[in-house]
Structures are given as structure tokens and as C-alpha cells.
Amino acid sequence: MIWTVELAAALDEAPFPANREELIEWAERNGLPSQVIINLEELEELDEGENTIYENIEDIWPDYIQKV
């Protein structure tokens, strides 16, 4: 999984809170770069059948600093 500031910034308008599948669907509908979709697909789920809810991009990439 490779995150850059530019790739993470593509998720600034994502519909948080959301689970991995919701984020992937949103990214595909909005034409985000394929690397963003690949990164989202690589996010680990806690247990099979259990959806992790991401509250913001920092839940995905803790080092990301959003523009204020």
C-alpha cells in the first residue's frame, strides 16, 4: 500500500464515516486514481464479516495532515 499526499488528498471529500467497501464504491464512481482504489482494497478488515468504519482519512493514513 503506497500513500502520497496527493493520493490521500483525493479522499478529502469522501463520505466519512464509511467502511472499506463504501469508500471503494465512492472512489470508483468519482474516478479517483487507480492507486487509491488499490490502496483501499488492501485495507485490512478486523475479522471476516466485520466492517471497520473509518471516520476520516487519518484512520487510513495516520500521518496525513488535512488542509484547514
Tab-separated table of C-alpha atoms in Angstrom:
chain	number	residue	atom	x	y	z
A	1	MET	CA	0.000	0.000	0.000
A	2	ILE	CA	1.518	3.289	-1.109
A	3	TRP	CA	0.059	6.588	0.076
A	4	THR	CA	1.259	10.004	-1.024
A	5	VAL	CA	-0.171	13.344	-0.008
A	6	GLU	CA	-1.787	13.622	-3.445
A	7	LEU	CA	-3.424	10.188	-3.227
A	8	ALA	CA	-4.684	10.777	0.300
A	9	ALA	CA	-5.962	14.235	-0.672
A	10	ALA	CA	-8.200	12.535	-3.249
A	11	LEU	CA	-10.185	11.227	-0.257
A	12	ASP	CA	-10.737	14.680	1.287
A	13	GLU	CA	-14.326	14.703	0.029
A	14	ALA	CA	-15.025	11.026	0.782
A	15	PRO	CA	-18.273	10.210	2.598
A	16	PHE	CA	-16.784	9.558	6.046
A	17	PRO	CA	-17.687	7.717	8.197
A	18	ALA	CA	-17.620	4.758	5.825
A	19	ASN	CA	-16.445	1.177	5.602
A	20	ARG	CA	-13.899	-0.090	3.087
A	21	GLU	CA	-16.496	-1.196	0.514
A	22	GLU	CA	-18.321	2.152	0.652
A	23	LEU	CA	-15.043	4.014	0.120
A	24	ILE	CA	-14.094	1.800	-2.835
A	25	GLU	CA	-17.504	2.306	-4.471
A	26	TRP	CA	-17.274	6.079	-3.933
A	27	ALA	CA	-13.726	6.186	-5.348
A	28	GLU	CA	-14.781	4.246	-8.455
A	29	ARG	CA	-17.864	6.438	-9.038
A	30	ASN	CA	-15.790	9.604	-8.695
A	31	GLY	CA	-12.940	8.484	-10.947
A	32	LEU	CA	-10.187	8.549	-8.347
A	33	PRO	CA	-6.743	7.302	-9.421
A	34	SER	CA	-6.427	3.530	-9.611
A	35	GLN	CA	-3.722	3.546	-6.907
A	36	VAL	CA	-6.251	4.997	-4.428
A	37	ILE	CA	-8.668	2.158	-5.204
A	38	ILE	CA	-5.882	-0.430	-4.902
A	39	ASN	CA	-4.868	1.043	-1.533
A	40	LEU	CA	-8.455	0.926	-0.296
A	41	GLU	CA	-8.773	-2.695	-1.429
A	42	GLU	CA	-5.651	-3.527	0.610
A	43	LEU	CA	-7.073	-2.135	3.852
A	44	GLU	CA	-7.398	-4.916	6.390
A	45	GLU	CA	-10.734	-5.802	7.893
A	46	LEU	CA	-10.697	-6.825	11.550
A	47	ASP	CA	-12.471	-10.156	11.146
A	48	GLU	CA	-14.313	-11.768	8.290
A	49	GLY	CA	-17.812	-10.362	8.149
A	50	GLU	CA	-16.935	-7.433	10.379
A	51	ASN	CA	-16.802	-3.970	8.804
A	52	THR	CA	-14.243	-1.480	10.036
A	53	ILE	CA	-15.685	2.027	9.990
A	54	TYR	CA	-13.230	4.750	9.002
A	55	GLU	CA	-14.123	8.131	10.488
A	56	ASN	CA	-11.647	10.123	8.361
A	57	ILE	CA	-8.525	9.795	6.208
A	58	GLU	CA	-6.350	9.791	9.343
A	59	ASP	CA	-7.892	6.412	10.263
A	60	ILE	CA	-6.467	5.095	6.985
A	61	TRP	CA	-3.186	7.033	6.870
A	62	PRO	CA	-2.377	8.492	10.332
A	63	ASP	CA	0.420	10.737	9.005
A	64	TYR	CA	-1.896	12.678	6.680
A	65	ILE	CA	-2.446	16.323	7.572
A	66	GLN	CA	-5.664	17.744	6.122
A	67	LYS	CA	-5.865	21.282	4.827
A	68	VAL	CA	-7.743	23.528	7.202
